[in-house]
């Protein structure tokens, strides 16, 4: 925009329009081209604007519409949303703006195709897959998205009321005029560790017990309605159950009957947590931790039991050996031949340990007579 003598020169390119005003009042809109306007007092002003896929000020549009409604209708398209209404504005086929309720946007329509899709969100809060794709780059606070995994249950709440259980996948909801919440619950088995609990046994011995429980949610709707925190609730139940069970048992009963203790705990906890839609698959005592002095006493008792058992085994072996010797003696008594063989066996073992043997024969006997006496077998006496 330049002045030359008394003329105002304005050049408007393709895709542009120029708002020509005199003393702040709109005179007309200049189309693309070169314009020479008589302006001796320099009262004219030309504002060149881009009109391709462009917005126009809503406030200026309101003023223009009041002064020149014909011009406003020719050049602009105003999009206004109502309560409980969402609008998706597409310029030349491309979604550009997501409009929330009670919002106004004004677009130049002289060089742009404008499409407006209005969505009534008062009845159904779900966002369709097509709409979700259209507003992918134009998200705002009016859309809440949730992804439910295959191992999860998704519960949809609208204004605090359970509406439905969502299938695994991606879900989106309009939050206009309502509170939307999706609670996701993991349906896989979960381990809950119950840390060391200090308690007294029936015989007034202090000890600490750690436990492990495995639980899984089988009724998500009931679980959410009855239990604010599943793991905390299970922790308290197990804590109360183990205290009650240990208080009714002596230390020996706790240490020796662990299987019975585990079964009692499972029955107690399952009966009380089943109404919350939770299943306890396993529950048992992991460790029993005794005080130092009690642990030493228990170790001594265990050691004494081991020594006694070892002594018993040794005595049993000695008894068996003695019984075997007795049986052997009886056989030798009844069979002289067997006795003589035993003597020769002993003599053989003795000779193996002697380096030299001197044999003396008396009464003029020779070596043959001596050997004959050594190996002579006593004949059985005749009856």
Tab-separated table of C-alpha atoms in Angstrom:
chain	number	residue	atom	x	y	z
A	1	UNK	CA	0.000	0.000	0.000
A	2	UNK	CA	1.537	3.287	-1.187
A	3	UNK	CA	0.405	6.827	-1.949
A	4	UNK	CA	1.308	8.556	-5.153
A	5	UNK	CA	0.186	12.138	-5.299
A	6	UNK	CA	-3.534	11.938	-4.507
A	7	UNK	CA	-3.868	8.259	-5.207
A	8	UNK	CA	-3.645	5.212	-2.923
A	9	UNK	CA	-2.092	2.208	-4.652
A	10	UNK	CA	-3.003	-1.252	-3.276
A	11	UNK	CA	-1.839	-4.587	-4.677
A	12	UNK	CA	-3.805	-7.700	-3.634
A	13	UNK	CA	-2.355	-11.114	-4.526
A	14	UNK	CA	-4.205	-14.324	-5.244
A	15	UNK	CA	-5.402	-15.869	-2.007
A	16	UNK	CA	-5.664	-12.457	-0.359
A	17	UNK	CA	-8.310	-9.854	0.285
A	18	UNK	CA	-7.922	-6.249	1.396
A	19	UNK	CA	-10.294	-4.561	3.835
A	20	UNK	CA	-10.595	-0.944	2.778
A	21	UNK	CA	-11.640	1.399	5.572
A	22	UNK	CA	-12.139	5.154	5.819
A	23	UNK	CA	-11.613	6.602	9.252
A	24	UNK	CA	-12.100	3.121	10.751
A	25	UNK	CA	-15.311	2.414	8.833
A	26	UNK	CA	-15.345	-0.458	6.329
A	27	UNK	CA	-15.858	0.794	2.797
A	28	UNK	CA	-15.438	-2.374	0.760
A	29	UNK	CA	-13.323	-5.487	0.267
A	30	UNK	CA	-10.720	-5.419	-2.498
A	31	UNK	CA	-10.317	-8.524	-4.675
A	32	UNK	CA	-6.957	-9.722	-6.079
A	33	UNK	CA	-5.380	-7.205	-8.459
A	34	UNK	CA	-3.957	-3.655	-8.521
A	35	UNK	CA	-6.135	-0.871	-7.203
A	36	UNK	CA	-5.713	2.939	-7.527
A	37	UNK	CA	-7.982	4.823	-5.156
A	38	UNK	CA	-8.479	8.574	-4.963
A	39	UNK	CA	-7.470	9.616	-1.452
A	40	UNK	CA	-6.385	13.273	-1.279
A	41	UNK	CA	-6.699	13.444	2.497
A	42	UNK	CA	-5.085	10.062	3.189
A	43	UNK	CA	-8.206	8.846	4.956
A	44	UNK	CA	-8.201	5.408	3.375
A	45	UNK	CA	-6.451	2.393	4.813
A	46	UNK	CA	-6.130	-1.057	3.232
A	47	UNK	CA	-5.516	-4.144	5.402
A	48	UNK	CA	-4.367	-7.080	3.298
A	49	UNK	CA	-5.288	-10.502	4.771
A	50	UNK	CA	-4.582	-14.104	3.766
A	51	UNK	CA	-7.908	-15.841	3.092
A	52	UNK	CA	-6.795	-19.375	2.168
A	53	UNK	CA	-7.793	-21.726	5.020
A	54	UNK	CA	-7.700	-18.793	7.383
A	55	UNK	CA	-9.733	-17.597	10.321
A	56	UNK	CA	-11.164	-14.154	10.871
A	57	UNK	CA	-11.634	-12.415	14.187
A	58	UNK	CA	-15.019	-13.287	15.684
A	59	UNK	CA	-15.308	-9.842	17.281
A	60	UNK	CA	-14.574	-8.029	14.014
A	61	UNK	CA	-17.010	-10.351	12.263
A	62	UNK	CA	-19.734	-9.370	14.709
A	63	UNK	CA	-19.115	-5.677	13.983
A	64	UNK	CA	-18.993	-6.311	10.228
A	65	UNK	CA	-22.180	-8.369	10.337
A	66	UNK	CA	-23.995	-5.607	12.152
A	67	UNK	CA	-22.832	-2.968	9.637
A	68	UNK	CA	-22.747	-4.972	6.404
A	69	UNK	CA	-24.656	-8.289	6.811
A	70	UNK	CA	-24.591	-8.885	3.056
A	71	UNK	CA	-20.813	-8.610	2.925
A	72	UNK	CA	-20.393	-10.786	6.002
A	73	UNK	CA	-22.539	-13.544	4.478
A	74	UNK	CA	-20.655	-13.349	1.192
A	75	UNK	CA	-17.138	-13.547	2.585
A	76	UNK	CA	-17.317	-15.499	5.845
A	77	UNK	CA	-18.786	-18.577	7.447
A	78	UNK	CA	-19.352	-18.435	11.166
A	79	UNK	CA	-19.455	-21.713	13.132
A	80	UNK	CA	-21.069	-21.586	16.554
A	81	UNK	CA	-21.631	-24.569	18.839
A	82	UNK	CA	-24.455	-25.050	21.303
A	83	UNK	CA	-24.538	-26.703	24.692
A	84	UNK	CA	-23.747	-30.464	24.545
A	85	UNK	CA	-22.448	-30.015	21.012
A	86	UNK	CA	-19.047	-30.628	19.477
A	87	UNK	CA	-18.075	-29.434	16.003
A	88	UNK	CA	-15.271	-30.700	13.794
A	89	UNK	CA	-14.278	-28.090	11.204
A	90	UNK	CA	-12.529	-29.258	8.040
A	91	UNK	CA	-10.889	-26.858	5.610
A	92	UNK	CA	-10.525	-28.208	2.074
A	93	UNK	CA	-11.240	-31.717	3.384
A	94	UNK	CA	-8.689	-31.662	6.211
A	95	UNK	CA	-9.890	-31.587	9.850
A	96	UNK	CA	-8.435	-28.485	11.430
A	97	UNK	CA	-10.366	-27.491	14.525
A	98	UNK	CA	-12.289	-29.279	17.261
A	99	UNK	CA	-14.798	-26.854	18.728
A	100	UNK	CA	-16.200	-27.226	22.228
A	101	UNK	CA	-19.662	-26.049	23.388
A	102	UNK	CA	-20.431	-22.308	23.253
A	103	UNK	CA	-17.500	-21.569	20.980
A	104	UNK	CA	-17.467	-19.327	17.874
A	105	UNK	CA	-15.015	-19.457	14.984
A	106	UNK	CA	-15.185	-17.447	11.736
A	107	UNK	CA	-13.532	-18.570	8.479
A	108	UNK	CA	-12.934	-16.939	5.127
A	109	UNK	CA	-14.913	-18.913	2.592
A	110	UNK	CA	-13.957	-17.128	-0.638
A	111	UNK	CA	-11.036	-19.469	-1.377
A	112	UNK	CA	-11.675	-22.417	0.937
A	113	UNK	CA	-14.177	-25.264	1.146
A	114	UNK	CA	-15.504	-25.433	4.677
A	115	UNK	CA	-17.168	-28.556	6.117
A	116	UNK	CA	-18.637	-28.633	9.598
A	117	UNK	CA	-19.682	-31.878	11.340
A	118	UNK	CA	-21.724	-31.330	14.466
A	119	UNK	CA	-21.888	-34.051	17.128
A	120	UNK	CA	-24.504	-34.233	19.863
A	121	UNK	CA	-22.672	-35.626	22.906
A	122	UNK	CA	-25.583	-35.452	25.344
A	123	UNK	CA	-26.757	-39.030	24.730
A	124	UNK	CA	-23.674	-41.168	24.095
A	125	UNK	CA	-20.255	-40.196	25.470
A	126	UNK	CA	-18.326	-42.558	23.197
A	127	UNK	CA	-16.123	-41.146	20.461
A	128	UNK	CA	-16.409	-43.155	17.254
A	129	UNK	CA	-13.294	-44.481	15.576
A	130	UNK	CA	-13.862	-42.156	12.599
A	131	UNK	CA	-14.157	-39.076	14.784
A	132	UNK	CA	-11.147	-40.145	16.827
A	133	UNK	CA	-9.101	-40.323	13.641
A	134	UNK	CA	-10.336	-36.909	12.526
A	135	UNK	CA	-9.335	-35.179	15.754
A	136	UNK	CA	-6.046	-37.039	16.196
A	137	UNK	CA	-4.059	-33.796	16.015
A	138	UNK	CA	-6.655	-31.578	17.603
A	139	UNK	CA	-7.177	-33.174	20.991
A	140	UNK	CA	-8.314	-31.041	23.861
A	141	UNK	CA	-9.767	-31.496	27.307
A	142	UNK	CA	-13.096	-32.582	25.817
A	143	UNK	CA	-11.742	-36.048	24.929
A	144	UNK	CA	-10.618	-38.676	27.417
A	145	UNK	CA	-8.825	-41.713	26.032
A	146	UNK	CA	-8.125	-45.073	27.683
A	147	UNK	CA	-6.401	-48.232	26.478
A	148	UNK	CA	-7.514	-51.540	28.028
A	149	UNK	CA	-4.931	-54.321	27.718
A	150	UNK	CA	-5.804	-57.966	27.040
A	151	UNK	CA	-5.159	-58.951	30.661
A	152	UNK	CA	-7.236	-56.091	32.069
A	153	UNK	CA	-10.866	-55.285	32.725
A	154	UNK	CA	-11.905	-51.692	32.008
A	155	UNK	CA	-14.918	-50.295	33.850
A	156	UNK	CA	-16.549	-47.148	32.433
A	157	UNK	CA	-18.046	-44.727	34.947
A	158	UNK	CA	-20.131	-41.718	33.919
A	159	UNK	CA	-20.844	-39.244	36.715
A	160	UNK	CA	-19.752	-41.905	39.205
A	161	UNK	CA	-22.169	-44.542	37.877
A	162	UNK	CA	-20.956	-47.797	36.341
A	163	UNK	CA	-22.109	-47.930	32.722
A	164	UNK	CA	-20.348	-50.929	31.191
A	165	UNK	CA	-17.272	-53.118	31.099
A	166	UNK	CA	-15.015	-52.192	28.187
A	167	UNK	CA	-13.478	-54.791	25.909
A	168	UNK	CA	-9.688	-54.775	25.432
A	169	UNK	CA	-8.603	-52.057	23.028
A	170	UNK	CA	-8.544	-48.293	22.595
A	171	UNK	CA	-11.506	-46.234	23.801
A	172	UNK	CA	-12.260	-42.505	23.765
A	173	UNK	CA	-15.086	-40.491	25.333
A	174	UNK	CA	-16.458	-36.975	25.180
A	175	UNK	CA	-16.106	-35.298	28.567
A	176	UNK	CA	-18.375	-32.369	27.725
A	177	UNK	CA	-20.747	-31.685	30.600
A	178	UNK	CA	-19.942	-34.915	32.420
A	179	UNK	CA	-17.272	-36.674	34.427
A	180	UNK	CA	-15.817	-39.717	32.690
A	181	UNK	CA	-13.610	-42.254	34.450
A	182	UNK	CA	-12.212	-45.602	33.314
A	183	UNK	CA	-10.936	-47.918	36.033
A	184	UNK	CA	-8.576	-50.629	34.841
A	185	UNK	CA	-8.050	-53.795	36.872
A	186	UNK	CA	-5.347	-56.378	36.233
A	187	UNK	CA	-6.924	-59.846	36.026
A	188	UNK	CA	-3.633	-61.740	36.230
A	189	UNK	CA	-2.599	-63.519	39.462
A	190	UNK	CA	-0.703	-61.150	41.728
A	191	UNK	CA	1.647	-61.923	44.629
A	192	UNK	CA	1.146	-60.052	47.892
A	193	UNK	CA	3.959	-60.168	50.432
A	194	UNK	CA	2.930	-59.838	54.078
A	195	UNK	CA	6.036	-58.595	55.847
A	196	UNK	CA	7.229	-59.768	59.258
A	197	UNK	CA	4.378	-59.609	61.780
A	198	UNK	CA	5.334	-59.630	65.464
A	199	UNK	CA	3.038	-61.744	67.652
A	200	UNK	CA	2.884	-64.009	70.711
A	201	UNK	CA	2.225	-67.728	70.716
A	202	UNK	CA	-0.025	-69.506	73.190
A	203	UNK	CA	2.995	-70.197	75.430
A	204	UNK	CA	3.923	-66.471	75.376
A	205	UNK	CA	6.882	-66.697	73.008
A	206	UNK	CA	7.417	-63.720	70.714
A	207	UNK	CA	8.083	-64.419	67.057
A	208	UNK	CA	7.776	-62.837	63.639
A	209	UNK	CA	6.052	-64.430	60.661
A	210	UNK	CA	6.225	-63.514	56.960
A	211	UNK	CA	3.639	-64.822	54.504
A	212	UNK	CA	2.978	-64.850	50.761
A	213	UNK	CA	-0.469	-64.770	49.149
A	214	UNK	CA	-1.465	-65.092	45.496
A	215	UNK	CA	-4.740	-63.494	44.456
A	216	UNK	CA	-6.603	-62.664	41.268
A	217	UNK	CA	-9.728	-60.644	40.508
A	218	UNK	CA	-12.631	-62.739	39.186
A	219	UNK	CA	-15.475	-60.187	39.448
A	220	UNK	CA	-14.158	-56.679	38.642
A	221	UNK	CA	-17.507	-54.930	39.131
A	222	UNK	CA	-17.950	-56.342	42.622
A	223	UNK	CA	-14.322	-55.703	43.519
A	224	UNK	CA	-14.516	-52.007	42.660
A	225	UNK	CA	-17.861	-51.661	44.444
A	226	UNK	CA	-16.721	-53.285	47.701
A	227	UNK	CA	-12.952	-52.862	48.075
A	228	UNK	CA	-11.060	-49.581	47.555
A	229	UNK	CA	-7.656	-51.310	47.541
A	230	UNK	CA	-7.511	-55.079	46.957
A	231	UNK	CA	-3.942	-55.621	48.141
A	232	UNK	CA	-4.386	-53.507	51.276
A	233	UNK	CA	-7.618	-55.337	52.127
A	234	UNK	CA	-5.970	-58.751	51.623
A	235	UNK	CA	-2.977	-57.633	53.687
A	236	UNK	CA	-5.212	-56.728	56.638
A	237	UNK	CA	-7.190	-59.976	56.403
A	238	UNK	CA	-4.047	-62.119	56.401
A	239	UNK	CA	-2.551	-60.063	59.198
A	240	UNK	CA	-5.594	-60.615	61.411
A	241	UNK	CA	-5.830	-64.313	60.492
A	242	UNK	CA	-2.194	-65.132	61.298
A	243	UNK	CA	-2.371	-63.339	64.632
A	244	UNK	CA	-5.458	-65.278	65.634
A	245	UNK	CA	-3.992	-68.593	64.454
A	246	UNK	CA	-0.624	-68.161	66.186
A	247	UNK	CA	-2.211	-66.939	69.417
A	248	UNK	CA	-4.034	-70.275	69.715
A	249	UNK	CA	-0.918	-72.422	69.175
A	250	UNK	CA	2.261	-73.160	71.075
A	251	UNK	CA	5.639	-72.620	69.460
A	252	UNK	CA	6.048	-76.356	68.863
A	253	UNK	CA	2.654	-76.488	67.132
A	254	UNK	CA	3.540	-73.516	64.923
A	255	UNK	CA	6.846	-75.052	63.872
A	256	UNK	CA	5.685	-78.653	63.478
A	257	UNK	CA	2.229	-78.203	61.918
A	258	UNK	CA	2.896	-75.644	59.186
A	259	UNK	CA	0.611	-77.365	56.666
A	260	UNK	CA	-2.337	-77.235	59.067
A	261	UNK	CA	-1.599	-73.577	59.818
A	262	UNK	CA	-1.527	-72.714	56.092
A	263	UNK	CA	-4.827	-74.519	55.497
A	264	UNK	CA	-6.501	-72.651	58.355
A	265	UNK	CA	-5.269	-69.304	57.018
A	266	UNK	CA	-6.496	-70.059	53.485
A	267	UNK	CA	-9.949	-71.087	54.670
A	268	UNK	CA	-10.282	-67.987	56.841
A	269	UNK	CA	-9.167	-65.500	54.174
A	270	UNK	CA	-11.025	-67.123	51.269
A	271	UNK	CA	-14.322	-67.108	53.145
A	272	UNK	CA	-14.085	-63.372	53.786
A	273	UNK	CA	-12.595	-62.076	50.549
A	274	UNK	CA	-14.731	-64.113	48.132
A	275	UNK	CA	-17.633	-61.670	48.545
A	276	UNK	CA	-15.351	-58.957	47.138
A	277	UNK	CA	-14.863	-60.698	43.791
A	278	UNK	CA	-11.303	-61.771	44.620
A	279	UNK	CA	-9.962	-65.335	44.633
A	280	UNK	CA	-7.001	-66.316	46.812
A	281	UNK	CA	-5.293	-69.182	44.996
A	282	UNK	CA	-2.443	-69.736	47.466
A	283	UNK	CA	-1.580	-68.507	50.944
A	284	UNK	CA	1.112	-69.789	53.262
A	285	UNK	CA	3.747	-69.026	55.863
A	286	UNK	CA	7.053	-68.170	54.259
A	287	UNK	CA	9.348	-67.680	57.273
A	288	UNK	CA	9.098	-67.955	61.062
A	289	UNK	CA	11.676	-65.709	62.707
A	290	UNK	CA	12.467	-66.395	66.380
A	291	UNK	CA	14.263	-64.098	68.868
A	292	UNK	CA	17.971	-64.792	69.333
A	293	UNK	CA	17.766	-66.606	72.670
A	294	UNK	CA	14.779	-68.713	71.578
A	295	UNK	CA	16.538	-69.580	68.339
A	296	UNK	CA	19.570	-70.806	70.310
A	297	UNK	CA	17.370	-72.981	72.512
A	298	UNK	CA	15.605	-74.437	69.499
A	299	UNK	CA	18.959	-75.153	67.868
A	300	UNK	CA	20.119	-76.950	71.018
A	301	UNK	CA	16.930	-79.018	71.104
A	302	UNK	CA	17.352	-79.917	67.460
A	303	UNK	CA	20.993	-80.839	68.046
A	304	UNK	CA	20.037	-82.976	71.042
A	305	UNK	CA	17.411	-84.743	68.970
A	306	UNK	CA	20.002	-85.435	66.287
A	307	UNK	CA	22.483	-86.829	68.841
A	308	UNK	CA	19.784	-89.008	70.400
A	309	UNK	CA	18.795	-90.293	66.989
A	310	UNK	CA	22.432	-91.032	66.131
A	311	UNK	CA	22.897	-92.896	69.437
A	312	UNK	CA	19.763	-94.903	68.778
A	313	UNK	CA	20.995	-95.878	65.338
A	314	UNK	CA	24.400	-96.845	66.774
A	315	UNK	CA	22.809	-98.983	69.481
A	316	UNK	CA	20.613	-100.643	66.903
A	317	UNK	CA	23.685	-101.429	64.821
A	318	UNK	CA	25.537	-102.807	67.884
A	319	UNK	CA	22.546	-104.954	68.765
A	320	UNK	CA	22.396	-106.289	65.235
A	321	UNK	CA	26.134	-107.053	65.305
A	322	UNK	CA	25.853	-108.831	68.664
A	323	UNK	CA	22.910	-110.841	67.411
A	324	UNK	CA	24.940	-111.827	64.366
A	325	UNK	CA	27.857	-112.951	66.579
A	326	UNK	CA	25.489	-114.957	68.732
A	327	UNK	CA	24.087	-116.723	65.712
A	328	UNK	CA	27.620	-117.455	64.476
A	329	UNK	CA	28.642	-118.876	67.872
A	330	UNK	CA	25.627	-121.145	67.911
A	331	UNK	CA	26.484	-122.450	64.451
A	332	UNK	CA	30.080	-123.136	65.521
A	333	UNK	CA	28.903	-124.921	68.627
A	334	UNK	CA	26.710	-127.189	66.591
A	335	UNK	CA	29.268	-127.753	63.813
A	336	UNK	CA	32.915	-128.465	64.833
A	337	UNK	CA	33.990	-128.379	61.225
A	338	UNK	CA	32.831	-124.781	60.968
A	339	UNK	CA	34.696	-123.954	64.184
A	340	UNK	CA	37.895	-125.470	62.822
A	341	UNK	CA	37.560	-123.445	59.606
A	342	UNK	CA	37.148	-120.298	61.680
A	343	UNK	CA	40.326	-121.163	63.594
A	344	UNK	CA	42.238	-121.618	60.364
A	345	UNK	CA	40.885	-118.321	59.030
A	346	UNK	CA	42.091	-116.557	62.176
A	347	UNK	CA	45.439	-118.281	61.898
A	348	UNK	CA	45.731	-117.129	58.294
A	349	UNK	CA	45.075	-113.507	59.236
A	350	UNK	CA	47.613	-113.786	62.033
A	351	UNK	CA	50.267	-115.267	59.756
A	352	UNK	CA	49.786	-112.427	57.249
A	353	UNK	CA	50.990	-109.969	59.879
A	354	UNK	CA	54.082	-112.002	60.946
A	355	UNK	CA	57.296	-111.748	58.993
A	356	UNK	CA	58.880	-115.024	60.273
A	357	UNK	CA	57.460	-118.170	61.856
A	358	UNK	CA	59.561	-120.739	63.796
A	359	UNK	CA	58.013	-124.170	64.249
A	360	UNK	CA	59.398	-126.574	66.874
A	361	UNK	CA	58.514	-130.212	66.782
A	362	UNK	CA	58.911	-132.247	69.955
A	363	UNK	CA	59.475	-135.890	70.796
A	364	UNK	CA	61.391	-136.532	67.600
A	365	UNK	CA	58.515	-135.626	65.340
A	366	UNK	CA	59.185	-134.303	61.943
A	367	UNK	CA	57.571	-131.476	59.965
A	368	UNK	CA	55.040	-133.834	58.470
A	369	UNK	CA	53.726	-134.838	61.840
A	370	UNK	CA	53.496	-131.199	62.958
A	371	UNK	CA	51.497	-130.114	59.917
A	372	UNK	CA	49.263	-133.112	60.305
A	373	UNK	CA	48.352	-132.034	63.826
A	374	UNK	CA	47.715	-128.438	62.737
A	375	UNK	CA	45.160	-129.354	60.123
A	376	UNK	CA	43.672	-132.380	61.823
A	377	UNK	CA	39.946	-132.063	62.023
A	378	UNK	CA	38.193	-133.360	65.015
A	379	UNK	CA	35.856	-136.098	63.960
A	380	UNK	CA	32.364	-135.893	65.306
A	381	UNK	CA	31.870	-138.047	68.337
A	382	UNK	CA	29.825	-141.102	67.781
A	383	UNK	CA	26.653	-141.342	69.674
